[in-house]
Tab-separated table of C-alpha atoms in Angstrom:
chain	number	residue	atom	x	y	z
A	6	MET	CA	-35.640	-10.855	47.949
A	7	ASN	CA	-32.591	-12.022	49.912
A	8	LYS	CA	-29.630	-9.916	51.038
A	9	GLU	CA	-26.293	-11.537	50.247
A	10	ARG	CA	-22.598	-10.693	50.520
A	11	ALA	CA	-21.109	-10.607	46.996
A	12	TYR	CA	-17.423	-10.604	46.112
A	13	ILE	CA	-16.622	-8.413	43.099
A	14	LEU	CA	-13.419	-8.817	41.084
A	15	GLU	CA	-12.521	-6.294	38.389
A	16	ILE	CA	-9.661	-7.849	36.423
A	17	GLU	CA	-7.737	-7.133	33.191
A	18	PHE	CA	-5.793	-9.513	30.937
A	19	PRO	CA	-3.460	-8.502	28.079
A	20	LEU	CA	-4.129	-11.945	26.527
A	21	ALA	CA	-6.822	-14.489	27.340
A	22	PHE	CA	-7.720	-17.927	26.002
A	23	PHE	CA	-10.710	-19.793	27.448
A	24	LYS	CA	-10.751	-22.817	25.168
A	25	ILE	CA	-13.934	-23.990	23.480
A	26	PRO	CA	-13.536	-27.756	24.019
A	27	TYR	CA	-15.212	-28.797	20.771
A	28	THR	CA	-12.510	-27.238	18.577
A	29	VAL	CA	-9.281	-29.143	17.863
A	30	LYS	CA	-7.031	-27.888	15.073
A	31	THR	CA	-8.597	-24.435	14.914
A	32	ARG	CA	-8.585	-23.435	18.570
A	33	LYS	CA	-11.258	-20.929	19.542
A	34	THR	CA	-11.927	-19.143	22.814
A	35	PHE	CA	-15.037	-18.284	24.785
A	36	LEU	CA	-15.462	-14.530	25.216
A	37	ILE	CA	-16.531	-15.050	28.842
A	38	PRO	CA	-15.200	-18.021	30.819
A	39	ARG	CA	-17.633	-20.537	32.199
A	40	LYS	CA	-18.562	-21.041	35.854
A	41	LYS	CA	-15.686	-23.309	36.897
A	42	ALA	CA	-13.111	-21.017	35.276
A	43	ILE	CA	-14.585	-17.950	37.005
A	44	PHE	CA	-14.551	-19.832	40.305
A	45	SER	CA	-10.896	-20.796	39.703
A	46	ILE	CA	-9.926	-17.138	39.154
A	47	PHE	CA	-11.510	-16.281	42.537
A	48	ASN	CA	-9.738	-19.294	44.049
A	49	ALA	CA	-6.476	-17.348	43.819
A	50	PHE	CA	-7.800	-15.126	46.616
A	51	PHE	CA	-9.316	-17.735	48.951
A	52	LYS	CA	-7.600	-18.010	52.322
A	53	GLU	CA	-8.232	-21.737	52.067
A	54	PRO	CA	-8.185	-22.615	48.345
A	55	ILE	CA	-10.539	-25.299	47.049
A	56	SER	CA	-8.614	-27.637	44.772
A	57	PHE	CA	-10.410	-29.725	42.167
A	58	TRP	CA	-7.160	-31.717	41.729
A	59	LYS	CA	-7.749	-33.366	45.117
A	60	ILE	CA	-10.822	-35.137	43.752
A	61	LYS	CA	-9.732	-38.749	43.236
A	62	LYS	CA	-13.042	-40.494	42.637
A	63	ARG	CA	-14.057	-41.752	39.236
A	64	ASN	CA	-17.203	-39.591	39.212
A	65	LYS	CA	-14.989	-36.481	39.230
A	66	SER	CA	-17.400	-34.249	37.271
A	67	LYS	CA	-20.183	-34.988	39.776
A	68	GLU	CA	-17.913	-34.074	42.672
A	69	GLU	CA	-16.979	-30.828	40.903
A	70	GLU	CA	-20.644	-30.014	40.381
A	71	ASN	CA	-21.329	-30.509	44.116
A	72	ILE	CA	-18.595	-27.989	44.957
A	73	LEU	CA	-19.859	-25.457	42.414
A	74	LYS	CA	-23.429	-25.748	43.736
A	75	ASN	CA	-22.249	-23.929	46.864
A	76	PHE	CA	-21.535	-20.791	44.842
A	77	LEU	CA	-23.298	-18.482	42.398
A	78	VAL	CA	-21.251	-16.559	39.834
A	79	GLY	CA	-21.908	-13.713	37.459
A	80	SER	CA	-19.853	-11.939	34.835
A	81	GLU	CA	-19.502	-8.769	32.815
A	82	LEU	CA	-17.249	-8.238	29.798
A	83	LEU	CA	-16.399	-4.570	29.579
A	84	THR	CA	-13.764	-4.361	26.819
A	85	PHE	CA	-12.132	-6.817	24.419
A	86	GLU	CA	-10.547	-7.369	21.019
A	87	LYS	CA	-9.908	-10.592	19.149
A	88	THR	CA	-6.845	-11.700	17.209
A	89	ILE	CA	-5.627	-14.868	15.464
A	90	GLU	CA	-2.262	-16.419	16.237
A	91	ILE	CA	-0.677	-18.931	13.849
A	92	GLN	CA	0.702	-22.026	15.582
A	93	ARG	CA	1.906	-25.434	14.470
A	94	ILE	CA	0.558	-28.674	15.984
A	95	ILE	CA	2.864	-31.701	15.837
A	96	GLN	CA	1.028	-34.817	14.617
A	97	ILE	CA	2.909	-38.068	15.321
A	98	LYS	CA	2.365	-40.691	12.609
A	99	SER	CA	3.799	-44.116	11.855
A	100	LYS	CA	6.060	-42.616	9.166
A	101	GLY	CA	7.450	-39.574	10.919
A	102	PHE	CA	5.438	-36.517	11.969
A	103	GLU	CA	3.750	-33.497	10.414
A	104	ARG	CA	3.539	-29.882	11.558
A	105	PRO	CA	0.411	-28.423	9.942
A	106	PRO	CA	-0.321	-24.751	10.710
A	107	SER	CA	-3.182	-24.028	13.106
A	108	ASN	CA	-5.090	-20.881	14.049
A	109	THR	CA	-5.557	-19.967	17.728
A	110	GLU	CA	-8.107	-17.297	18.556
A	111	LEU	CA	-7.072	-15.037	21.442
A	112	ILE	CA	-8.811	-12.261	23.369
A	113	VAL	CA	-6.697	-9.104	23.601
A	114	ASN	CA	-6.889	-6.309	26.185
A	115	SER	CA	-9.926	-7.761	27.945
A	116	LYS	CA	-11.479	-6.322	31.078
A	117	TYR	CA	-13.982	-8.286	33.158
A	118	ILE	CA	-16.000	-7.913	36.313
A	119	PHE	CA	-16.686	-11.246	38.003
A	120	TYR	CA	-19.116	-11.787	40.865
A	121	LEU	CA	-19.100	-14.586	43.435
A	122	VAL	CA	-21.905	-15.243	45.964
A	123	PRO	CA	-21.300	-18.082	48.466
A	124	LYS	CA	-24.417	-20.060	49.413
A	125	GLU	CA	-24.331	-21.095	53.085
A	126	VAL	CA	-20.530	-21.382	52.916
A	127	ASN	CA	-18.098	-19.629	55.222
A	128	LEU	CA	-15.688	-18.029	52.815
A	129	GLU	CA	-12.744	-15.760	53.519
A	130	ILE	CA	-11.117	-13.833	50.696
A	131	ASP	CA	-7.995	-11.738	51.052
A	132	PRO	CA	-6.611	-9.855	48.038
A	133	ASN	CA	-3.087	-9.850	49.481
A	134	PRO	CA	-1.295	-12.180	49.621
A	135	ILE	CA	-2.650	-14.324	46.820
A	136	ASN	CA	-2.320	-18.094	46.429
A	137	TYR	CA	-1.267	-17.906	42.785
A	138	TYR	CA	-1.277	-15.293	40.054
A	139	PRO	CA	-4.729	-15.093	38.411
A	140	PHE	CA	-4.567	-16.406	34.859
A	141	ALA	CA	-6.882	-16.284	31.880
A	142	GLY	CA	-7.491	-19.895	30.936
A	143	GLN	CA	-3.826	-20.861	30.611
A	144	ASN	CA	-0.997	-20.232	33.056
A	145	ASP	CA	1.011	-18.213	30.519
A	146	TYR	CA	-1.804	-15.660	30.112
A	147	LEU	CA	-1.632	-13.688	33.348
A	148	ALA	CA	-3.630	-10.798	34.753
A	149	TYR	CA	-1.832	-7.476	34.964
A	150	SER	CA	-4.255	-5.653	37.276
A	151	TRP	CA	-7.185	-6.414	39.529
A	152	LYS	CA	-9.385	-4.869	42.228
A	153	LEU	CA	-11.253	-7.064	44.671
A	154	GLU	CA	-13.971	-5.866	47.030
A	155	SER	CA	-17.126	-7.143	48.701
A	156	LYS	CA	-20.542	-5.502	48.793
A	157	GLU	CA	-23.978	-6.321	50.060
A	158	GLY	CA	-26.613	-6.893	47.416
A	159	THR	CA	-29.966	-8.580	46.938
A	160	ILE	CA	-30.855	-11.674	44.910
A	161	GLU	CA	-34.112	-11.477	43.012
A	162	GLU	CA	-35.859	-13.671	40.472
A	163	LYS	CA	-36.823	-11.842	37.292
A	164	ASN	CA	-37.987	-12.666	33.770
A	165	GLU	CA	-36.753	-9.420	32.187
A	166	ILE	CA	-33.499	-7.528	32.605
A	167	ASN	CA	-31.690	-4.684	30.834
A	168	ILE	CA	-27.903	-5.060	30.913
A	169	PRO	CA	-25.429	-2.517	29.448
A	170	ASN	CA	-22.395	-4.866	29.258
A	171	TYR	CA	-22.027	-8.377	27.854
A	172	GLN	CA	-22.958	-11.107	30.328
A	173	LEU	CA	-23.131	-14.908	30.217
A	174	VAL	CA	-26.750	-15.976	29.693
A	175	PRO	CA	-28.358	-19.474	29.661
A	176	SER	CA	-29.543	-19.840	26.077
A	177	ASP	CA	-32.280	-22.389	26.867
A	178	LEU	CA	-34.080	-19.834	29.061
A	179	ILE	CA	-33.882	-16.720	26.914
A	180	ASP	CA	-36.905	-15.651	24.865
A	181	ILE	CA	-34.991	-14.608	21.747
A	182	TYR	CA	-38.019	-13.365	19.779
A	183	ASN	CA	-39.085	-10.901	22.488
A	184	SER	CA	-35.617	-9.746	23.536
A	185	ARG	CA	-34.008	-6.605	22.148
A	186	ALA	CA	-30.384	-7.493	22.635
A	187	ASP	CA	-27.036	-7.958	20.981
A	188	ILE	CA	-26.537	-11.734	21.141
A	189	ILE	CA	-23.301	-13.600	20.396
A	190	VAL	CA	-23.597	-17.362	19.849
A	191	GLU	CA	-20.142	-18.812	20.357
A	192	ASN	CA	-20.863	-22.495	19.747
A	193	ALA	CA	-24.045	-24.348	18.794
A	194	LEU	CA	-23.301	-27.118	21.317
A	195	GLU	CA	-23.102	-24.705	24.253
A	196	ARG	CA	-26.042	-23.889	26.529
A	197	PHE	CA	-24.825	-20.330	27.090
A	198	ILE	CA	-24.697	-17.230	24.942
A	199	VAL	CA	-23.079	-13.827	25.461
A	200	ALA	CA	-25.586	-10.961	25.363
A	201	LYS	CA	-26.312	-7.381	26.341
A	202	GLY	CA	-29.422	-5.235	26.078
A	203	ILE	CA	-33.037	-5.996	27.034
A	204	LEU	CA	-33.385	-9.712	27.705
A	205	LYS	CA	-36.621	-11.598	28.325
A	206	PHE	CA	-36.706	-15.102	29.718
A	207	LYS	CA	-39.142	-18.005	29.464
A	208	GLU	CA	-38.919	-18.393	33.230
A	209	GLU	CA	-37.463	-16.404	36.095
A	210	VAL	CA	-33.672	-16.296	36.525
A	211	LYS	CA	-31.611	-15.345	39.550
A	212	VAL	CA	-30.323	-11.763	39.415
A	213	LEU	CA	-27.853	-10.075	41.745
A	214	LYS	CA	-28.736	-6.423	42.284
A	215	ILE	CA	-26.089	-4.064	43.665
A	216	ASN	CA	-27.154	-0.410	43.644
A	217	SER	CA	-28.720	-0.033	40.192
A	218	LYS	CA	-26.631	-2.773	38.500
A	219	GLU	CA	-28.152	-6.182	37.745
A	220	ILE	CA	-26.104	-9.316	37.149
A	221	ILE	CA	-27.421	-12.679	35.957
A	222	LEU	CA	-26.280	-15.455	38.324
A	223	LEU	CA	-25.384	-18.991	37.271
């Protein structure tokens, strides 16, 4: 059991769109953003922002992974609604172009709590001023309120956890048959699911414990 300093960001978005990359014409969104997107939201508050755009090497994804290994993140989805927006995508063809209608799935009135735990990294976060306005997946979907604080917690390894709010869970580790949980599978190609309730795992997972709250860390 290790004591760690955790940064906690409670943030609300009127509209959010965290694109599922495997969808093209019908654009769908993840309910909870993945690790890099969560890290990027926190990056708005870093005194010295870490920019992935500065990575020039051809093995860019490997360099990104090395950066993300220095941090653990967790998430909670407190409230949300979904809606469909009709858009038109321009398709350029040899004989002119077409504008077929397309559906875009958006998250409405969403409220999250994100957690960030640096691992052996000196990190300074200051909620004011900010480097850029926190946005929900795209720069035209902006946050309208947030609260940032830091607390001391402990990191444990557990194979069972009871969570009251939706969290991002690694699907390859969860024991679905022995879990009593509400599970949302967003895409068959993804290795994460969104779940709440009593979760059992095939092996121990890292859990951040602050007071009585437990957060799965990725």
